[in-house]
Short mmCIF file of C-alpha atoms and ligand atoms in Angstrom, two decimals:
data_model
loop_
_atom_site.label_atom_id
_atom_site.label_comp_id
_atom_site.label_asym_id
_atom_site.label_seq_id
_atom_site.Cartn_x
_atom_site.Cartn_y
_atom_site.Cartn_z
CA UNK Z 1 93.04 98.91 133.83
CA UNK Z 2 90.87 97.88 131.42
CA UNK Z 3 87.44 99.13 131.36
CA UNK Z 4 85.05 97.33 129.13
CA UNK Z 5 82.08 99.52 130.06
CA UNK Z 6 80.45 103.11 128.98
CA UNK Z 7 81.59 106.05 130.18
CA UNK Z 8 77.43 107.84 131.37
CA UNK Z 9 78.43 110.71 128.24
CA UNK Z 10 79.56 107.84 126.50
CA UNK Z 11 75.72 105.47 126.60
CA UNK Z 12 74.37 109.17 126.37
CA UNK Z 13 75.97 109.20 123.34
CA UNK Z 14 75.38 105.85 122.42
CA UNK Z 15 71.36 106.28 123.02
CA UNK Z 16 71.52 109.90 120.84
CA UNK Z 17 72.95 108.48 117.32
CA UNK Z 18 70.50 105.34 118.37
CA UNK Z 19 67.30 107.19 118.32
CA UNK Z 20 68.80 109.83 115.20
CA UNK Z 21 69.72 106.45 112.91
CA UNK Z 22 66.13 105.06 113.79
CA UNK Z 23 64.17 108.14 112.95
CA UNK Z 24 66.41 109.35 109.97
CA UNK Z 25 68.08 106.95 108.38
CA UNK Z 26 66.03 104.10 108.42
CA UNK Z 27 62.87 105.08 107.21
CA UNK Z 28 65.02 106.49 104.48
CA UNK Z 29 68.01 104.54 103.35
CA UNK Z 30 66.32 102.49 100.83
CA UNK Z 31 65.10 105.60 98.54
CA UNK Z 32 67.75 107.40 98.56
CA UNK Z 33 70.72 103.90 97.56
CA UNK Z 34 67.59 103.85 94.80
CA UNK Z 35 67.60 107.48 94.01
CA UNK Z 36 72.02 107.60 94.41
CA UNK Z 37 71.95 110.70 96.54
CA UNK Z 38 72.48 112.30 100.19
CA UNK Z 39 70.06 113.13 102.11
CA UNK Z 40 70.72 116.68 102.98
CA UNK Z 41 68.05 116.89 105.42
CA UNK Z 42 69.95 113.89 107.31
CA UNK Z 43 73.04 116.19 107.36
CA UNK Z 44 71.62 119.05 109.28
CA UNK Z 45 70.22 117.29 111.85
CA UNK Z 46 73.20 115.49 112.55
CA UNK Z 47 74.93 118.69 112.06
CA UNK Z 48 72.15 120.43 114.70
CA UNK Z 49 72.43 117.14 117.58
CA UNK Z 50 76.54 117.70 117.01
CA UNK Z 51 76.96 114.23 115.29
CA UNK Z 52 78.97 115.83 112.45
CA UNK Z 53 82.92 117.06 112.45
CA UNK Z 54 82.10 116.11 116.18
CA UNK Z 55 86.05 115.39 116.13
CA UNK Z 56 87.12 118.90 115.88
CA UNK Z 57 88.40 120.06 119.26
CA UNK Z 58 87.88 121.96 121.75
CA UNK Z 59 90.43 124.92 121.09
CA UNK Z 60 87.87 126.22 117.66
CA UNK Z 61 84.83 125.85 119.87
CA UNK Z 62 84.35 122.32 117.98
CA UNK Z 63 82.81 119.32 121.17
CA UNK Z 64 86.12 117.56 120.50
CA UNK Z 65 85.04 113.84 121.03
CA UNK Z 66 87.41 111.01 120.95
CA UNK Z 67 87.57 108.15 118.60
CA UNK Z 68 86.49 105.93 120.55
CA UNK Z 69 82.77 108.16 121.36
CA UNK Z 70 83.36 108.59 117.37
CA UNK Z 71 83.43 104.10 116.96
CA UNK Z 72 80.33 104.36 119.47
CA UNK Z 73 77.98 106.65 117.19
CA UNK Z 74 79.68 105.15 113.82
CA UNK Z 75 78.28 101.61 114.76
CA UNK Z 76 74.75 103.17 115.89
CA UNK Z 77 75.09 105.52 111.88
CA UNK Z 78 76.33 102.63 110.28
CA UNK Z 79 72.86 100.52 111.53
CA UNK Z 80 70.54 102.59 109.60
CA UNK Z 81 73.11 102.61 106.09
CA UNK Z 82 76.54 102.75 105.24
CA UNK Z 83 76.25 104.68 103.20
CA UNK Z 84 74.99 107.90 104.58
CA UNK Z 85 77.78 107.15 107.11
CA UNK Z 86 80.41 107.74 104.63
CA UNK Z 87 79.12 110.42 104.12
CA UNK Z 88 79.95 111.88 107.41
CA UNK Z 89 83.00 109.41 107.87
CA UNK Z 90 84.19 110.65 105.03
CA UNK Z 91 83.83 114.44 106.58
CA UNK Z 92 85.60 113.40 109.18
CA UNK Z 93 88.69 111.58 107.30
CA UNK Z 94 88.65 115.58 105.46
CA UNK Z 95 89.77 117.79 108.54
CA UNK Z 96 91.55 115.13 110.49
CA UNK Z 97 95.18 115.94 108.00
CA UNK Z 98 94.62 119.37 109.36
CA UNK Z 99 94.24 118.17 113.07
CA UNK Z 100 97.82 115.66 112.59
CA UNK Z 101 99.55 118.58 110.22
CA UNK Z 102 97.89 121.64 110.53
CA UNK Z 103 99.29 124.75 113.59
CA UNK Z 104 97.01 125.84 115.78
CA UNK Z 105 96.00 129.34 113.65
CA UNK Z 106 95.34 126.86 110.26
CA UNK Z 107 92.89 124.45 112.85
CA UNK Z 108 91.07 127.49 114.09
CA UNK Z 109 90.71 129.67 110.04
CA UNK Z 110 89.70 126.42 108.36
CA UNK Z 111 87.83 124.62 110.73
CA UNK Z 112 86.16 126.91 113.21
CA UNK Z 113 83.26 128.01 109.79
CA UNK Z 114 82.97 124.40 109.38
CA UNK Z 115 81.30 124.47 113.08
CA UNK Z 116 79.00 127.23 111.79
CA UNK Z 117 76.19 125.13 109.23
CA UNK Z 118 76.30 121.85 108.08
CA UNK Z 119 79.46 121.10 105.71
CA UNK Z 120 81.25 118.47 104.48
CA UNK Z 121 85.27 118.44 104.49
CA UNK Z 122 87.09 115.80 102.38
CA UNK Z 123 90.44 113.72 101.37
CA UNK Z 124 92.19 113.48 98.29
CA UNK Z 125 94.75 111.38 97.65
CA UNK Z 126 93.25 108.55 95.63
CA UNK Z 127 94.31 109.24 91.59
CA UNK Z 128 92.97 107.17 88.75
CA UNK Z 129 96.22 105.54 88.95
CA UNK Z 130 97.85 105.56 91.69
CA UNK Z 131 95.07 104.19 94.66
CA UNK Z 132 97.16 102.05 96.99
CA UNK Z 133 100.24 103.40 95.86
CA UNK Z 134 100.09 106.58 97.28
CA UNK Z 135 103.46 108.04 97.31
CA UNK Z 136 102.90 108.26 93.02
CA UNK Z 137 101.17 110.89 93.53
CA UNK Z 138 100.58 113.04 90.00
CA UNK Z 139 98.27 115.39 90.77
CA UNK Z 140 101.14 119.43 90.68
CA UNK Z 141 101.98 121.68 93.11
CA UNK Z 142 104.38 124.26 92.18
CA UNK Z 143 104.59 127.31 94.56
CA UNK Z 144 104.19 130.88 92.48
CA UNK Z 145 104.64 133.90 94.05
CA UNK Z 146 102.44 133.17 97.68
CA UNK Z 147 100.38 131.05 96.04
CA UNK Z 148 100.15 127.49 95.56
CA UNK Z 149 98.98 126.53 92.00
CA UNK Z 150 97.46 123.14 91.35
CA UNK Z 151 96.81 121.22 88.26
CA UNK Z 152 95.91 117.27 88.19
CA UNK Z 153 93.36 114.59 88.35
CA UNK Z 154 91.41 113.12 92.04
CA UNK Z 155 88.87 109.68 91.69
CA UNK Z 156 87.33 108.12 93.90
CA UNK Z 157 86.99 110.55 96.71
CA UNK Z 158 83.89 111.24 98.70
CA UNK Z 159 82.13 114.24 99.13
CA UNK Z 160 83.75 115.16 96.30
CA UNK Z 161 82.81 118.28 94.76
CA UNK Z 162 80.60 118.76 97.67
CA UNK Z 163 82.76 119.76 100.79
CA UNK Z 164 83.40 123.41 101.73
CA UNK Z 165 87.44 122.07 101.75
CA UNK Z 166 89.45 119.73 100.45
CA UNK Z 167 92.93 118.20 102.19
CA UNK Z 168 94.68 117.88 98.15
CA UNK Z 169 97.27 115.52 98.17
CA UNK Z 170 100.03 116.72 95.73
CA UNK Z 171 103.92 116.21 94.41
CA UNK Z 172 105.98 119.62 94.03
CA UNK Z 173 108.75 116.89 92.49
CA UNK Z 174 107.92 113.03 91.26
CA UNK Z 175 110.92 112.38 91.39
CA UNK Z 176 111.42 112.41 94.51
CA UNK Z 177 108.49 110.53 96.20
CA UNK Z 178 106.99 110.74 98.75
CA UNK Z 179 109.63 113.36 100.11
CA UNK Z 180 108.12 115.84 97.18
CA UNK Z 181 104.84 115.38 98.71
CA UNK Z 182 102.34 118.71 100.15
CA UNK Z 183 98.69 118.60 101.94
CA UNK Z 184 97.22 121.93 100.43
CA UNK Z 185 93.20 122.39 101.77
CA UNK Z 186 91.50 124.22 98.91
CA UNK Z 187 88.53 126.22 99.27
CA UNK Z 188 85.45 124.51 97.73
CA UNK Z 189 85.18 128.47 96.05
CA UNK Z 190 88.33 127.92 94.82
CA UNK Z 191 88.26 129.18 90.77
CA UNK Z 192 89.74 126.19 88.95
CA UNK Z 193 87.90 122.85 90.40
CA UNK Z 194 85.36 120.73 88.03
CA UNK Z 195 84.07 117.26 89.60
CA UNK Z 196 82.60 114.26 88.15
CA UNK Z 197 79.85 112.54 90.30
CA UNK Z 198 80.60 109.19 89.86
CA UNK Z 199 77.87 106.28 88.79
CA UNK Z 200 75.72 102.96 89.87
CA UNK Z 201 78.28 102.08 92.00
CA UNK Z 202 77.44 98.95 93.54
CA UNK Z 203 76.07 99.70 96.56
CA UNK Z 204 76.49 103.05 99.52
CA UNK Z 205 74.41 105.11 96.86
CA UNK Z 206 73.94 107.44 99.55
CA UNK Z 207 77.45 108.25 99.88
CA UNK Z 208 78.78 111.00 97.22
CA UNK Z 209 81.80 110.04 95.09
CA UNK Z 210 83.35 111.80 93.11
CA UNK Z 211 86.12 112.60 90.70
CA UNK Z 212 87.93 115.71 90.61
CA UNK Z 213 89.99 118.18 88.38
CA UNK Z 214 92.24 120.64 89.42
CA UNK Z 215 92.86 123.07 86.66
CA UNK Z 216 95.91 126.27 87.37
CA UNK Z 217 93.99 125.97 91.00
CA UNK Z 218 95.03 128.60 93.02
CA UNK Z 219 95.85 128.60 96.98
CA UNK Z 220 97.23 130.53 99.33
CA UNK Z 221 100.50 129.78 100.19
CA UNK Z 222 100.01 128.70 104.10
CA UNK Z 223 97.58 126.69 102.68
CA UNK Z 224 100.04 124.23 103.36
CA UNK Z 225 99.59 121.51 106.36
CA UNK Z 226 102.96 121.59 107.32
CA UNK Z 227 106.33 121.84 105.26
CA UNK Z 228 107.21 119.97 101.47
CA UNK Z 229 107.89 116.88 102.19
CA UNK Z 230 105.03 116.33 104.44
CA UNK Z 231 102.01 115.46 102.45
CA UNK Z 232 102.59 111.79 101.99
CA UNK Z 233 103.24 111.35 106.08
CA UNK Z 234 100.28 113.27 106.85
CA UNK Z 235 98.15 111.46 104.77
CA UNK Z 236 99.46 107.76 106.43
CA UNK Z 237 98.56 108.97 110.03
CA UNK Z 238 95.26 110.48 108.92
CA UNK Z 239 94.34 106.98 107.27
CA UNK Z 240 95.89 105.26 110.47
CA UNK Z 241 92.76 106.80 112.72
CA UNK Z 242 89.96 107.04 110.10
CA UNK Z 243 91.08 103.27 109.41
CA UNK Z 244 88.80 102.51 113.00
CA UNK Z 245 85.76 104.15 111.62
CA UNK Z 246 85.75 102.31 109.22
CA UNK Z 247 85.48 99.43 111.23
CA UNK Z 248 82.85 100.47 113.80
CA UNK Z 249 80.67 101.25 110.72
CA UNK Z 250 81.38 97.41 108.94
CA UNK Z 251 80.18 96.22 113.57
CA UNK Z 252 77.89 98.24 112.96
CA UNK Z 253 76.44 96.90 109.55
CA UNK Z 254 77.33 92.96 111.06
CA UNK Z 255 74.63 93.86 113.88
CA UNK Z 256 72.08 94.67 111.54
CA UNK Z 257 72.89 91.53 109.90
CA UNK Z 258 71.91 89.43 112.80
CA UNK Z 259 69.14 91.40 113.83
CA UNK Z 260 67.40 91.06 110.62
CA UNK Z 261 68.35 87.32 110.59
CA UNK Z 262 66.70 86.82 113.51
CA UNK Z 263 63.71 88.65 113.48
CA UNK Z 264 63.17 87.24 110.35
CA UNK Z 265 64.47 83.48 111.45
CA UNK Z 266 61.66 84.01 113.82
CA UNK Z 267 58.47 84.49 112.30
CA UNK Z 268 59.81 82.19 108.93
CA UNK Z 269 58.41 77.90 108.94
CA UNK Z 270 60.38 75.63 106.99
CA UNK Z 271 59.29 71.35 107.68
CA UNK Z 272 56.22 73.12 110.55
CA UNK Z 273 58.63 75.33 112.75
CA UNK Z 274 60.12 78.15 112.61
CA UNK Z 275 63.46 78.11 111.74
CA UNK Z 276 65.30 79.52 114.29
CA UNK Z 277 64.69 76.58 115.55
CA UNK Z 278 67.72 74.30 112.86
CA UNK Z 279 70.71 74.38 113.37
CA UNK Z 280 71.63 75.70 110.28
CA UNK Z 281 70.32 78.95 111.21
CA UNK Z 282 71.79 78.99 114.80
CA UNK Z 283 74.69 78.76 114.36
CA UNK Z 284 74.63 81.60 110.93
CA UNK Z 285 73.55 83.63 114.16
CA UNK Z 286 76.15 82.46 116.22
CA UNK Z 287 78.75 82.76 114.04
CA UNK Z 288 77.10 86.74 113.53
CA UNK Z 289 77.56 87.25 117.01
CA UNK Z 290 81.37 85.98 117.23
CA UNK Z 291 82.44 87.81 114.33
CA UNK Z 292 80.22 91.21 115.98
CA UNK Z 293 81.79 90.18 119.97
CA UNK Z 294 85.60 90.44 118.46
CA UNK Z 295 85.05 92.86 116.35
CA UNK Z 296 83.77 95.20 118.19
CA UNK Z 297 86.79 94.82 120.31
CA UNK Z 298 88.91 95.39 118.31
CA UNK Z 299 87.57 98.73 117.01
CA UNK Z 300 87.18 99.91 120.73
CA UNK Z 301 90.67 99.13 121.62
CA UNK Z 302 92.25 100.75 118.38
CA UNK Z 303 90.51 104.03 119.30
CA UNK Z 304 90.82 103.71 123.15
CA UNK Z 305 95.01 103.91 121.92
CA UNK Z 306 94.27 107.36 119.07
CA UNK Z 307 92.18 108.45 122.68
CA UNK Z 308 95.47 108.19 124.93
CA UNK Z 309 98.00 109.20 122.34
CA UNK Z 310 99.68 105.39 121.97
CA UNK Z 311 101.41 104.31 118.40
CA UNK Z 312 97.76 102.46 116.74
CA UNK Z 313 98.38 102.14 113.24
CA UNK Z 314 98.68 98.39 113.14
CA UNK Z 315 96.07 97.89 115.41
CA UNK Z 316 93.67 100.29 113.59
CA UNK Z 317 94.98 98.25 110.28
CA UNK Z 318 94.26 95.39 111.80
CA UNK Z 319 90.13 95.47 112.59
CA UNK Z 320 89.04 97.29 109.25
CA UNK Z 321 90.63 94.56 107.21
CA UNK Z 322 89.27 92.57 109.96
CA UNK Z 323 85.70 94.23 110.76
CA UNK Z 324 84.65 94.25 107.44
CA UNK Z 325 85.42 91.22 105.84
CA UNK Z 326 83.83 89.41 108.94
CA UNK Z 327 80.28 92.16 108.17
CA UNK Z 328 81.04 91.19 104.55
CA UNK Z 329 80.55 87.04 105.65
CA UNK Z 330 77.43 88.03 108.03
CA UNK Z 331 75.62 90.63 105.17
CA UNK Z 332 76.34 87.57 103.08
CA UNK Z 333 74.45 84.75 105.55
CA UNK Z 334 72.39 87.14 106.14
CA UNK Z 335 70.56 87.00 102.82
CA UNK Z 336 71.43 83.06 103.21
CA UNK Z 337 68.96 82.98 106.34
CA UNK Z 338 66.23 84.98 103.96
CA UNK Z 339 66.82 82.65 101.53
CA UNK Z 340 64.84 83.85 98.23
CA UNK Z 341 63.19 86.73 99.79
CA UNK Z 342 67.52 88.19 100.97
CA UNK Z 343 67.72 87.95 97.48
CA UNK Z 344 65.26 90.86 96.36
CA UNK Z 345 64.85 94.66 97.85
CA UNK Z 346 61.99 94.37 100.01
CA UNK Z 347 64.15 92.96 102.77
CA UNK Z 348 67.25 95.22 103.54
CA UNK Z 349 70.00 92.29 104.01
CA UNK Z 350 70.80 92.54 100.08
CA UNK Z 351 71.69 96.41 100.51
CA UNK Z 352 74.08 95.17 103.36
CA UNK Z 353 76.22 93.16 101.11
CA UNK Z 354 75.86 95.66 98.44
CA UNK Z 355 77.43 98.21 101.24
CA UNK Z 356 79.38 96.59 102.82
CA UNK Z 357 81.67 95.69 99.94
CA UNK Z 358 83.17 98.67 99.70
CA UNK Z 359 84.36 98.64 103.46
CA UNK Z 360 86.82 95.96 101.75
CA UNK Z 361 88.73 98.89 99.19
CA UNK Z 362 88.17 102.21 100.75
CA UNK Z 363 89.99 103.73 102.83
CA UNK Z 364 92.85 101.51 101.53
CA UNK Z 365 92.22 98.09 100.47
CA UNK Z 366 92.29 95.23 103.21
CA UNK Z 367 95.26 93.90 101.39
CA UNK Z 368 97.29 96.84 102.28
CA UNK Z 369 95.90 96.41 105.82
CA UNK Z 370 97.99 93.37 105.49
CA UNK Z 371 101.07 95.04 104.13
CA UNK Z 372 100.85 96.96 107.19
CA UNK Z 373 100.09 94.81 109.68
CA UNK Z 374 102.80 92.05 107.66
CA UNK Z 375 104.89 95.38 108.60
CA UNK Z 376 103.96 95.99 111.90
CA UNK Z 377 104.61 91.90 112.19
CA UNK Z 378 108.27 91.78 110.66
CA UNK Z 379 109.58 94.81 111.95
N1 CAA Q 1 102.93 107.13 109.30
C1 CAA Q 1 103.70 107.67 109.46
N2 CAA Q 1 104.81 107.85 108.53
C2 CAA Q 1 104.87 106.37 107.88
C3 CAA Q 1 103.70 105.60 108.36
C4 CAA Q 1 102.89 106.31 108.80
N3 CAA Q 1 101.47 104.73 109.24
N4 CAA Q 1 103.41 104.73 106.72
C5 CAA Q 1 104.61 105.20 106.39
N5 CAA Q 1 105.43 106.57 107.04
C6 CAA Q 1 106.93 107.26 106.35
C7 CAA Q 1 107.50 105.88 106.35
O1 CAA Q 1 108.11 106.09 108.30
C8 CAA Q 1 108.39 106.83 105.45
O2 CAA Q 1 109.90 107.78 105.77
P1 CAA Q 1 110.80 107.42 105.63
O3 CAA Q 1 111.49 107.55 104.38
O4 CAA Q 1 111.18 109.06 106.55
O5 CAA Q 1 112.10 106.93 106.23
C9 CAA Q 1 107.53 107.21 104.46
O6 CAA Q 1 106.33 107.71 105.44
C10 CAA Q 1 107.54 105.97 103.24
O7 CAA Q 1 106.71 104.63 104.17
P2 CAA Q 1 106.75 103.47 103.43
O8 CAA Q 1 108.04 103.18 102.25
O9 CAA Q 1 106.12 102.28 103.60
O10 CAA Q 1 105.85 103.89 101.92
P3 CAA Q 1 105.06 102.72 100.51
O11 CAA Q 1 104.54 103.23 99.79
O12 CAA Q 1 105.93 101.56 100.52
O13 CAA Q 1 103.67 102.62 100.56
C11 CAA Q 1 101.68 102.42 102.02
C12 CAA Q 1 102.95 102.14 102.38
C13 CAA Q 1 101.51 101.30 103.19
C14 CAA Q 1 101.15 100.92 100.91
C15 CAA Q 1 100.48 103.36 101.61
O14 CAA Q 1 101.14 103.38 100.46
C16 CAA Q 1 99.16 103.03 101.65
O15 CAA Q 1 98.69 102.99 102.65
N6 CAA Q 1 98.35 102.92 100.69
C17 CAA Q 1 96.77 103.04 101.03
C18 CAA Q 1 96.82 104.52 100.62
C19 CAA Q 1 94.90 104.35 100.92
O16 CAA Q 1 94.37 103.89 101.67
N7 CAA Q 1 94.50 105.27 100.38
C20 CAA Q 1 92.97 105.04 100.08
C21 CAA Q 1 92.83 107.15 100.37
S1 CAA Q 1 91.32 107.36 100.95
C22 CAA Q 1 89.79 106.67 100.65
O17 CAA Q 1 89.95 105.07 100.99
C23 CAA Q 1 88.86 107.80 99.66
C24 CAA Q 1 87.60 108.13 100.20
O18 CAA Q 1 86.92 109.23 100.39
C25 CAA Q 1 87.03 106.98 101.60
#
């Protein structure tokens, strides 16, 4: 049976995230976009409110929120700033492989400390020359005695270098393809790591993106999640889940685009009346609302499948591709509604467009989503 209503707990979480966004994010979003820095005070506040790393399960001491709750919260936070949401979302991306591939003991060991203070995780899969073809990773892992020794580099890593722990995907033997891959948990303090912040991004500038370099980085033998050959599959299963928050964030951006457009169209006059009176504007607004409603349904359906323990990879890819494209168009049309004013930073709509572009690229480009979707259709 399908119910289109939220539980009391979900409504409370939504209200909490809405208030958090209104008070902590919207007032500072433009400034941190300009500064190209993570507003750490927002991460601290999210931690205080239980909105950071909220999927850490109850057996570890966390809230154990489901994907549907995460999606409800994500839409609200991204409404305020997608870049800031990426900081929180990428931390969930970093802990998900531990939840999917780690033993209960490993989950306790790695995740319990993350509940004690505001801190972030990261997920290091992409490399400078291996983004979409993730199985071709060149970062090397070698088991020497009781330690894994990691050498190589990773690119485009959200929270890279800031995170307390990073799940690093590497290969013990490139010739084995995905069958030679491993997922290793690398704590921040492990020696031999360096990071280089990527600056002058088009959007999502309040998120932190870095290149990571590993030079003889040593971690204990039992920092491996699963076994040799499991790394790629753990990464794929992780992304099957974490593409849903990207979809949810996109819905949040589209909702902001719609609300800013409505607000502006009611006060801006042309030809002697508010532009909201013209069908040219009304149709744009209607299209935005159609997209938001459709996208949210897809996102929540994919999230519901995850929470039921049902297959969800195709639905997650559909939601991610559709919502990021729908939100891109909503942000684009919001600028059009605002005319020249939409093109400058005085109104938030130009930032929406810059921010949402990345949603079509990260956690698998939308072309990769279409590969995942078409494979399912052709199977
Ligand atoms: N779940 C479980 N197993 C899976 C799987 C899934 N979703 N997808 C594939 N596999 C398994 C296959 O069954 C196969 O196993 P066997 O060999 O045992 O049969 C194995 O993995 C290899 O699968 P494929 O042959 O299908 O793999 P492929 O090389 O053709 O690649 C791909 C498939 C879909 C293109 C994949 O490479 C992919 O998703 N690429 C995109 C990577 C990506 O999303 N990167 C984003 C990084 S995160 C990020 O953006 C950073 C950030 O900070 C936000």
